[in-house]
Tab-separated table of C-alpha atoms in Angstrom:
chain	number	residue	atom	x	y	z
A	1	MET	CA	14.041	-88.647	-43.957
A	2	LYS	CA	17.113	-86.561	-44.692
A	3	PRO	CA	16.887	-83.159	-43.006
A	4	ASN	CA	18.343	-81.230	-45.927
A	5	ASN	CA	15.587	-82.505	-48.241
A	6	TRP	CA	12.800	-80.759	-46.405
A	7	THR	CA	14.847	-77.800	-45.128
A	8	GLU	CA	15.691	-76.823	-48.693
A	9	THR	CA	12.009	-77.055	-49.609
A	10	LEU	CA	11.073	-75.008	-46.538
A	11	LEU	CA	13.584	-72.249	-47.318
A	12	ALA	CA	12.481	-72.089	-50.959
A	13	TRP	CA	8.904	-71.607	-49.744
A	14	PHE	CA	10.061	-68.959	-47.266
A	15	ASP	CA	11.845	-67.029	-50.017
A	16	GLY	CA	8.532	-66.669	-51.824
A	17	PHE	CA	6.085	-66.321	-48.957
A	18	ARG	CA	7.894	-64.737	-46.020
A	19	ARG	CA	5.849	-62.257	-44.014
A	20	GLU	CA	6.860	-58.610	-44.336
A	21	LEU	CA	7.378	-57.482	-40.751
A	22	PRO	CA	8.957	-54.239	-39.474
A	23	TRP	CA	11.621	-55.978	-37.370
A	24	ARG	CA	12.798	-57.889	-40.434
A	25	GLU	CA	13.529	-54.773	-42.490
A	26	SER	CA	17.146	-54.046	-41.519
A	27	HIS	CA	20.007	-55.871	-43.256
A	28	PRO	CA	22.038	-57.058	-41.473
A	29	ARG	CA	19.479	-57.634	-38.761
A	30	ASN	CA	19.566	-55.322	-35.757
A	31	PRO	CA	20.009	-57.462	-32.592
A	32	TYR	CA	18.011	-54.982	-30.501
A	33	HIS	CA	15.106	-55.131	-32.975
A	34	VAL	CA	15.138	-58.931	-32.910
A	35	TRP	CA	15.196	-58.946	-29.123
A	36	VAL	CA	12.336	-56.468	-28.630
A	37	SER	CA	10.134	-58.033	-31.310
A	38	GLU	CA	10.553	-61.541	-29.937
A	39	ILE	CA	9.666	-60.417	-26.414
A	40	MET	CA	6.608	-58.557	-27.720
A	41	LEU	CA	5.489	-61.567	-29.764
A	42	GLN	CA	5.289	-63.795	-26.702
A	43	GLN	CA	1.570	-64.295	-25.972
A	44	THR	CA	0.624	-61.501	-28.420
A	45	ARG	CA	-0.688	-61.548	-32.000
A	46	THR	CA	1.704	-60.400	-34.727
A	47	GLU	CA	-0.733	-57.800	-36.095
A	48	THR	CA	-0.988	-56.212	-32.654
A	49	VAL	CA	2.782	-56.164	-32.197
A	50	LYS	CA	3.470	-54.258	-35.435
A	51	GLY	CA	2.105	-50.953	-34.156
A	52	TYR	CA	3.641	-51.351	-30.728
A	53	PHE	CA	7.041	-52.133	-32.255
A	54	HIS	CA	6.999	-48.942	-34.356
A	55	ARG	CA	5.992	-46.788	-31.391
A	56	TRP	CA	8.555	-48.472	-29.125
A	57	MET	CA	11.386	-47.790	-31.544
A	58	GLU	CA	10.304	-44.162	-31.855
A	59	GLN	CA	10.564	-43.765	-28.066
A	60	PHE	CA	13.515	-46.084	-27.415
A	61	PRO	CA	15.519	-46.383	-30.664
A	62	THR	CA	18.561	-47.901	-28.927
A	63	ILE	CA	19.364	-50.012	-25.899
A	64	ARG	CA	20.859	-46.893	-24.316
A	65	ASP	CA	17.583	-44.963	-24.747
A	66	LEU	CA	15.645	-47.800	-23.136
A	67	ALA	CA	18.091	-48.130	-20.256
A	68	GLN	CA	17.913	-44.405	-19.487
A	69	ALA	CA	14.100	-44.194	-19.540
A	70	PRO	CA	12.136	-44.191	-16.255
A	71	GLU	CA	10.127	-47.338	-15.567
A	72	ASP	CA	6.771	-45.549	-15.782
A	73	GLN	CA	7.548	-44.435	-19.341
A	74	VAL	CA	8.482	-47.995	-20.328
A	75	LEU	CA	5.283	-49.395	-18.828
A	76	ARG	CA	3.166	-46.737	-20.561
A	77	ALA	CA	4.744	-47.677	-23.894
A	78	TRP	CA	3.815	-51.299	-23.180
A	79	GLN	CA	0.275	-50.508	-22.014
A	80	GLY	CA	-2.236	-52.767	-23.752
A	81	LEU	CA	0.211	-55.574	-24.587
A	82	GLY	CA	-0.270	-57.242	-21.210
A	83	TYR	CA	2.170	-59.488	-19.354
A	84	TYR	CA	3.985	-56.417	-18.053
A	85	SER	CA	6.844	-58.422	-16.566
A	86	ARG	CA	8.104	-58.574	-20.169
A	87	ALA	CA	8.499	-54.783	-20.250
A	88	ARG	CA	10.113	-54.643	-16.830
A	89	ASN	CA	12.577	-57.374	-17.786
A	90	LEU	CA	13.429	-55.606	-21.056
A	91	HIS	CA	14.152	-52.476	-19.051
A	92	LYS	CA	16.293	-54.302	-16.476
A	93	ALA	CA	18.165	-56.200	-19.173
A	94	ALA	CA	18.878	-52.997	-21.129
A	95	ARG	CA	20.439	-51.459	-18.032
A	96	GLN	CA	22.493	-54.595	-17.453
A	97	VAL	CA	23.689	-54.588	-21.079
A	98	MET	CA	24.793	-50.963	-20.703
A	99	VAL	CA	26.832	-51.794	-17.598
A	100	GLU	CA	28.284	-55.150	-18.606
A	101	TRP	CA	28.397	-55.039	-22.417
A	102	ASP	CA	28.715	-51.350	-23.303
A	103	GLY	CA	25.248	-51.260	-24.851
A	104	GLN	CA	25.763	-54.199	-27.224
A	105	LEU	CA	23.907	-57.488	-26.840
A	106	PRO	CA	26.431	-60.276	-26.185
A	107	ARG	CA	26.880	-63.035	-28.757
A	108	ASP	CA	27.510	-65.633	-26.064
A	109	ARG	CA	24.661	-68.066	-25.342
A	110	LYS	CA	25.165	-68.115	-21.577
A	111	ALA	CA	25.593	-64.341	-21.297
A	112	LEU	CA	22.383	-63.765	-23.254
A	113	GLY	CA	20.487	-66.320	-21.191
A	114	ASP	CA	21.601	-64.632	-17.972
A	115	LEU	CA	19.797	-61.398	-18.919
A	116	PRO	CA	16.364	-60.869	-17.301
A	117	GLY	CA	13.487	-62.208	-19.382
A	118	ILE	CA	15.632	-63.961	-21.997
A	119	GLY	CA	14.977	-67.694	-22.114
A	120	ALA	CA	16.209	-70.439	-24.417
A	121	TYR	CA	13.845	-69.494	-27.252
A	122	THR	CA	14.839	-65.816	-27.291
A	123	VAL	CA	18.515	-66.780	-27.083
A	124	GLY	CA	18.059	-68.941	-30.185
A	125	ALA	CA	16.187	-66.200	-32.031
A	126	ILE	CA	18.812	-63.518	-31.335
A	127	LEU	CA	21.828	-65.729	-32.021
A	128	SER	CA	20.437	-67.131	-35.279
A	129	MET	CA	18.689	-64.079	-36.753
A	130	ALA	CA	21.055	-61.319	-35.647
A	131	PHE	CA	24.388	-63.145	-35.448
A	132	GLY	CA	24.004	-66.064	-37.882
A	133	GLU	CA	24.655	-68.735	-35.255
A	134	LYS	CA	23.411	-72.288	-35.898
A	135	VAL	CA	20.954	-72.351	-32.980
A	136	PRO	CA	17.257	-73.291	-33.240
A	137	ALA	CA	14.593	-71.017	-31.758
A	138	VAL	CA	12.247	-73.543	-30.210
A	139	ASP	CA	8.822	-71.927	-29.839
A	140	GLY	CA	5.290	-73.280	-30.104
A	141	ASN	CA	5.334	-73.049	-33.901
A	142	LEU	CA	8.523	-75.074	-34.277
A	143	LEU	CA	7.340	-77.643	-31.723
A	144	ARG	CA	4.042	-78.101	-33.563
A	145	VAL	CA	5.537	-78.262	-37.071
A	146	LEU	CA	8.242	-80.780	-36.190
A	147	ALA	CA	5.905	-82.896	-34.037
A	148	ARG	CA	3.660	-83.319	-37.077
A	149	LEU	CA	6.479	-83.602	-39.591
A	150	TYR	CA	8.235	-86.402	-37.690
A	151	GLY	CA	5.156	-87.896	-36.034
A	152	VAL	CA	6.416	-87.213	-32.509
A	153	GLU	CA	3.840	-88.553	-30.039
A	154	GLU	CA	5.463	-87.288	-26.844
A	155	ASP	CA	3.890	-84.368	-24.966
A	156	ILE	CA	5.491	-81.254	-26.472
A	157	THR	CA	4.926	-79.316	-23.249
A	158	GLY	CA	6.982	-81.846	-21.290
A	159	THR	CA	10.749	-81.927	-20.833
A	160	GLN	CA	11.298	-85.072	-22.900
A	161	GLY	CA	9.079	-83.940	-25.759
A	162	LYS	CA	10.879	-80.600	-26.015
A	163	LYS	CA	14.225	-82.380	-25.837
A	164	THR	CA	13.268	-84.717	-28.681
A	165	ILE	CA	12.097	-81.918	-30.961
A	166	THR	CA	15.027	-79.647	-30.099
A	167	ALA	CA	17.375	-82.439	-31.202
A	168	LEU	CA	15.473	-82.765	-34.494
A	169	ALA	CA	15.721	-79.001	-35.032
A	170	GLU	CA	19.445	-78.976	-34.251
A	171	ALA	CA	19.986	-81.701	-36.848
A	172	ALA	CA	17.930	-79.888	-39.478
A	173	ILE	CA	18.981	-76.242	-39.115
A	174	PRO	CA	21.345	-75.227	-41.942
A	175	ALA	CA	24.613	-73.505	-41.085
A	176	ASP	CA	24.276	-71.000	-43.938
A	177	ARG	CA	20.739	-69.771	-43.135
A	178	PRO	CA	19.917	-70.457	-39.479
A	179	GLY	CA	17.911	-67.266	-38.972
A	180	ASP	CA	15.842	-67.839	-42.103
A	181	PHE	CA	15.199	-71.428	-40.985
A	182	ASN	CA	13.826	-70.269	-37.640
A	183	GLU	CA	11.689	-67.551	-39.205
A	184	ALA	CA	10.427	-69.969	-41.850
A	185	MET	CA	9.311	-72.312	-39.086
A	186	MET	CA	7.521	-69.423	-37.376
A	187	ASP	CA	5.782	-68.358	-40.582
A	188	LEU	CA	4.797	-71.903	-41.514
A	189	GLY	CA	3.396	-72.513	-38.037
A	190	ALA	CA	1.569	-69.183	-37.963
A	191	GLU	CA	0.097	-69.312	-41.470
A	192	VAL	CA	-0.185	-72.954	-42.556
A	193	CYS	CA	0.584	-75.566	-39.891
A	194	ILE	CA	-1.796	-73.902	-37.456
A	195	PRO	CA	-2.986	-75.542	-34.209
A	196	LYS	CA	-6.466	-76.529	-35.419
A	197	HIS	CA	-7.439	-77.503	-38.968
A	198	PRO	CA	-3.964	-77.076	-40.526
A	199	ARG	CA	-3.920	-76.031	-44.179
A	200	CYS	CA	-2.088	-79.128	-45.372
A	201	GLY	CA	-2.912	-78.488	-49.025
A	202	GLU	CA	-0.833	-75.279	-48.862
A	203	CYS	CA	2.079	-76.795	-46.948
A	204	PRO	CA	5.436	-77.104	-48.735
A	205	LEU	CA	6.324	-80.054	-46.473
A	206	ARG	CA	3.185	-82.121	-47.079
A	207	GLU	CA	5.063	-84.808	-49.036
A	208	SER	CA	7.348	-85.420	-46.040
A	209	CYS	CA	4.792	-85.051	-43.232
A	210	ARG	CA	4.253	-88.213	-41.211
A	211	ALA	CA	1.182	-86.851	-39.419
A	212	LEU	CA	-0.499	-86.156	-42.771
A	213	LYS	CA	0.362	-89.614	-44.108
A	214	GLU	CA	-0.989	-91.281	-40.961
A	215	GLY	CA	-4.080	-89.082	-40.640
A	216	LYS	CA	-2.927	-87.559	-37.353
A	217	THR	CA	-2.787	-83.847	-38.124
A	218	GLU	CA	-5.683	-83.149	-35.735
A	219	VAL	CA	-4.162	-85.404	-33.052
A	220	LEU	CA	-0.589	-84.129	-33.107
A	221	PRO	CA	1.048	-82.452	-31.388
A	222	VAL	CA	0.260	-84.048	-28.035
A	223	ARG	CA	-0.259	-81.435	-25.324
A	224	LYS	CA	-1.066	-81.815	-21.657
A	225	ALA	CA	-4.477	-80.333	-20.890
A	226	LYS	CA	-4.316	-76.861	-19.353
A	227	ALA	CA	-5.623	-76.271	-15.860
A	228	PRO	CA	-8.968	-74.424	-15.860
A	229	GLN	CA	-8.795	-70.665	-15.407
A	230	LYS	CA	-9.776	-69.283	-12.017
A	231	GLU	CA	-12.845	-67.041	-12.227
A	232	LEU	CA	-12.936	-64.005	-9.954
A	233	ALA	CA	-15.321	-61.146	-9.343
A	234	ALA	CA	-13.487	-57.813	-9.537
A	235	ALA	CA	-15.255	-55.013	-7.686
A	236	CYS	CA	-13.895	-51.617	-8.798
A	237	GLY	CA	-14.702	-48.398	-6.971
A	238	LEU	CA	-15.220	-45.084	-8.758
A	239	VAL	CA	-14.529	-42.462	-6.102
A	240	CYS	CA	-14.619	-38.859	-7.324
A	241	ARG	CA	-13.524	-35.736	-5.450
A	242	GLU	CA	-13.777	-32.373	-7.228
A	243	GLY	CA	-13.381	-33.967	-10.658
A	244	ARG	CA	-10.498	-36.217	-9.626
A	245	TYR	CA	-10.758	-39.984	-9.278
A	246	LEU	CA	-8.918	-42.202	-6.835
A	247	LEU	CA	-6.322	-44.541	-8.354
A	248	HIS	CA	-3.983	-47.061	-6.768
A	249	LYS	CA	-0.552	-48.378	-7.764
A	250	ARG	CA	-0.258	-52.160	-7.566
A	251	PRO	CA	2.626	-53.786	-5.642
A	252	ALA	CA	6.057	-53.964	-7.306
A	253	LYS	CA	5.851	-57.753	-7.512
A	254	GLY	CA	3.153	-60.073	-8.761
A	255	MET	CA	0.459	-59.784	-11.407
A	256	LEU	CA	0.339	-56.389	-13.186
A	257	ALA	CA	3.166	-55.210	-10.931
A	258	SER	CA	3.591	-51.433	-10.560
A	259	MET	CA	0.606	-50.700	-12.805
A	260	TRP	CA	-2.122	-48.258	-11.787
A	261	GLU	CA	-5.768	-49.188	-11.301
A	262	PHE	CA	-9.025	-48.006	-9.825
A	263	PRO	CA	-9.462	-49.354	-6.271
A	264	MET	CA	-10.351	-53.027	-6.683
A	265	VAL	CA	-11.063	-56.121	-4.615
A	266	LEU	CA	-10.965	-59.641	-6.078
A	267	ASP	CA	-12.938	-62.594	-4.750
A	268	PRO	CA	-14.619	-65.679	-6.234
A	269	ASP	CA	-17.854	-64.471	-4.610
A	270	PRO	CA	-19.209	-61.198	-6.118
A	271	ASP	CA	-20.918	-60.238	-2.848
A	272	LYS	CA	-17.677	-60.651	-0.908
A	273	ALA	CA	-15.768	-58.640	-3.525
A	274	ARG	CA	-18.282	-55.805	-3.188
A	275	ALA	CA	-18.185	-55.948	0.619
A	276	GLY	CA	-14.379	-55.930	0.528
A	277	LEU	CA	-14.423	-52.834	-1.682
A	278	GLU	CA	-16.760	-51.040	0.712
A	279	GLN	CA	-14.468	-51.911	3.605
A	280	LEU	CA	-11.364	-50.768	1.712
A	281	LEU	CA	-12.838	-47.396	0.767
A	282	GLU	CA	-15.068	-46.911	3.817
A	283	GLY	CA	-18.025	-46.115	1.604
A	284	ALA	CA	-21.117	-47.771	0.181
A	285	ALA	CA	-20.951	-49.325	-3.279
A	286	GLY	CA	-23.754	-47.699	-5.238
A	287	PRO	CA	-25.059	-48.521	-8.705
A	288	GLU	CA	-23.299	-50.923	-11.070
A	289	LEU	CA	-22.118	-48.568	-13.807
A	290	TRP	CA	-19.800	-50.722	-15.894
A	291	HIS	CA	-19.240	-54.410	-16.645
A	292	HIS	CA	-16.355	-56.119	-18.394
A	293	ARG	CA	-14.999	-59.653	-18.681
A	294	HIS	CA	-11.197	-59.727	-18.901
A	295	VAL	CA	-9.384	-62.953	-19.741
A	296	PHE	CA	-5.834	-63.644	-18.554
A	297	THR	CA	-3.860	-66.854	-19.047
A	298	HIS	CA	-4.720	-68.244	-15.618
A	299	GLN	CA	-7.602	-66.047	-14.477
A	300	ILE	CA	-10.842	-64.522	-15.723
A	301	TRP	CA	-11.979	-61.287	-14.086
A	302	HIS	CA	-15.679	-60.429	-14.096
A	303	MET	CA	-15.331	-56.709	-13.488
A	304	THR	CA	-17.966	-54.354	-12.126
A	305	GLY	CA	-17.457	-50.616	-11.763
A	306	TYR	CA	-19.421	-49.250	-8.804
A	307	GLY	CA	-20.311	-45.631	-8.254
A	308	MET	CA	-19.333	-45.077	-4.613
A	309	ASN	CA	-21.541	-43.263	-2.133
A	310	GLY	CA	-18.884	-41.693	0.038
A	311	GLY	CA	-15.525	-43.393	0.151
A	312	ASP	CA	-12.051	-42.106	0.775
A	313	CYS	CA	-8.387	-42.849	0.167
A	314	PRO	CA	-7.200	-45.689	2.434
A	315	GLU	CA	-3.705	-44.200	2.732
A	316	GLU	CA	-3.854	-40.455	2.150
A	317	GLY	CA	-0.391	-39.123	1.305
A	318	SER	CA	0.977	-42.489	0.190
A	319	PRO	CA	2.777	-42.462	-3.205
A	320	ASP	CA	0.771	-45.580	-4.091
A	321	TRP	CA	-2.530	-43.669	-4.052
A	322	ALA	CA	-3.430	-40.593	-6.090
A	323	TRP	CA	-6.383	-38.351	-6.938
A	324	LEU	CA	-6.163	-37.776	-10.698
A	325	ALA	CA	-8.336	-35.963	-13.224
A	326	PRO	CA	-9.177	-37.898	-16.414
A	327	GLU	CA	-6.701	-35.826	-18.448
A	328	GLU	CA	-3.938	-36.971	-16.067
A	329	TRP	CA	-4.563	-40.707	-16.390
A	330	ASP	CA	-2.330	-41.038	-19.435
A	331	GLN	CA	0.617	-39.976	-17.267
A	332	ARG	CA	0.396	-43.263	-15.347
A	333	PRO	CA	0.696	-46.778	-16.788
A	334	LEU	CA	-2.806	-48.195	-16.354
A	335	ALA	CA	-3.308	-51.949	-16.060
A	336	GLY	CA	-5.003	-53.223	-19.236
A	337	PRO	CA	-8.439	-54.001	-17.747
A	338	HIS	CA	-8.491	-50.663	-15.931
A	339	ALA	CA	-7.487	-48.808	-19.098
A	340	LYS	CA	-10.792	-50.061	-20.532
A	341	LEU	CA	-12.642	-48.749	-17.479
A	342	ALA	CA	-10.798	-45.424	-17.793
A	343	ALA	CA	-11.723	-45.126	-21.483
A	344	TRP	CA	-15.397	-45.732	-20.683
A	345	LEU	CA	-15.320	-43.268	-17.788
A	346	LYS	CA	-13.624	-40.551	-19.871
A	347	LYS	CA	-16.263	-40.940	-22.559
A	348	THR	CA	-19.022	-40.775	-19.949
A	349	VAL	CA	-17.565	-37.675	-18.281
A	350	ASP	CA	-17.070	-35.945	-21.652
A	351	SER	CA	-20.650	-36.643	-22.750
A	352	LYS	CA	-22.052	-35.220	-19.494
A	353	GLU	CA	-19.974	-32.060	-19.859
A	354	LYS	CA	-21.350	-31.505	-23.360
A	355	VAL	CA	-24.975	-31.721	-22.235
């Protein structure tokens, strides 16, 4: 199979069916827009990202604006997207770009890859889409499409499988339209060559697809089975003092770093989680007022909001603990699951005040 045969077909399809997305609007492409959109799109649906991208650019229209913003503002802008290390790395990288590159993203592969949060895929996306460099952006869509197209039976999550498909992409990517090639692969993978039940009848590459010819579209790509998610009970304490509720800032490192939450204890055993919460707050966990199941990549939290009988701040005066009224919660970046609890609690408080 000659690469240019199917790449020409792919690009012709892309010219007619490309998705209209806000970060694709500028011509030439804005490197900052490419960078932010690609970071947002990691682990997040495109439809969700559209609104966040618009709001982000209103708050931080340039790398300089992002670099100068306080971290809490950046995290609040990201609230709801999850995987908050992405926002923190964007912020750190923006500051580094201001210091080392005078506010302009470097065009050098190594320099880009040295910035916090920018891996090989994002390097390829920025270099190809913003700077016209002949570099593939190897994401899950490209891996899946090329594994099926060429009938690659190696595990695409493994080092060798990625190496094989990256080499195929490097051979196929055209020098005159590298950015369009990468975006066409993304669109094809997102809309047609989807993980389960691919829409082969709509695919512009169906005549060249080895997996389709061999009846392996539901078998390929090969992926190592994921480890099962850890299930945890999350006991959350609702402690109120004169209309203000107790909130806690999570540690600066680790899951949901630096985000705010209602006091919470995690444990596989719900009884132990509840007992741990009572010990933390020195109060008795009262009625179960709220339930929510929150799914992360590696964990599932079964959350319960307890009305506390008594209870106090474990570290009064610490900057990591605060008594805040509901109207003040928006001033702090709330961890996604706790933002849901806050929304429920606000609604409950408002309805009681109206009675």
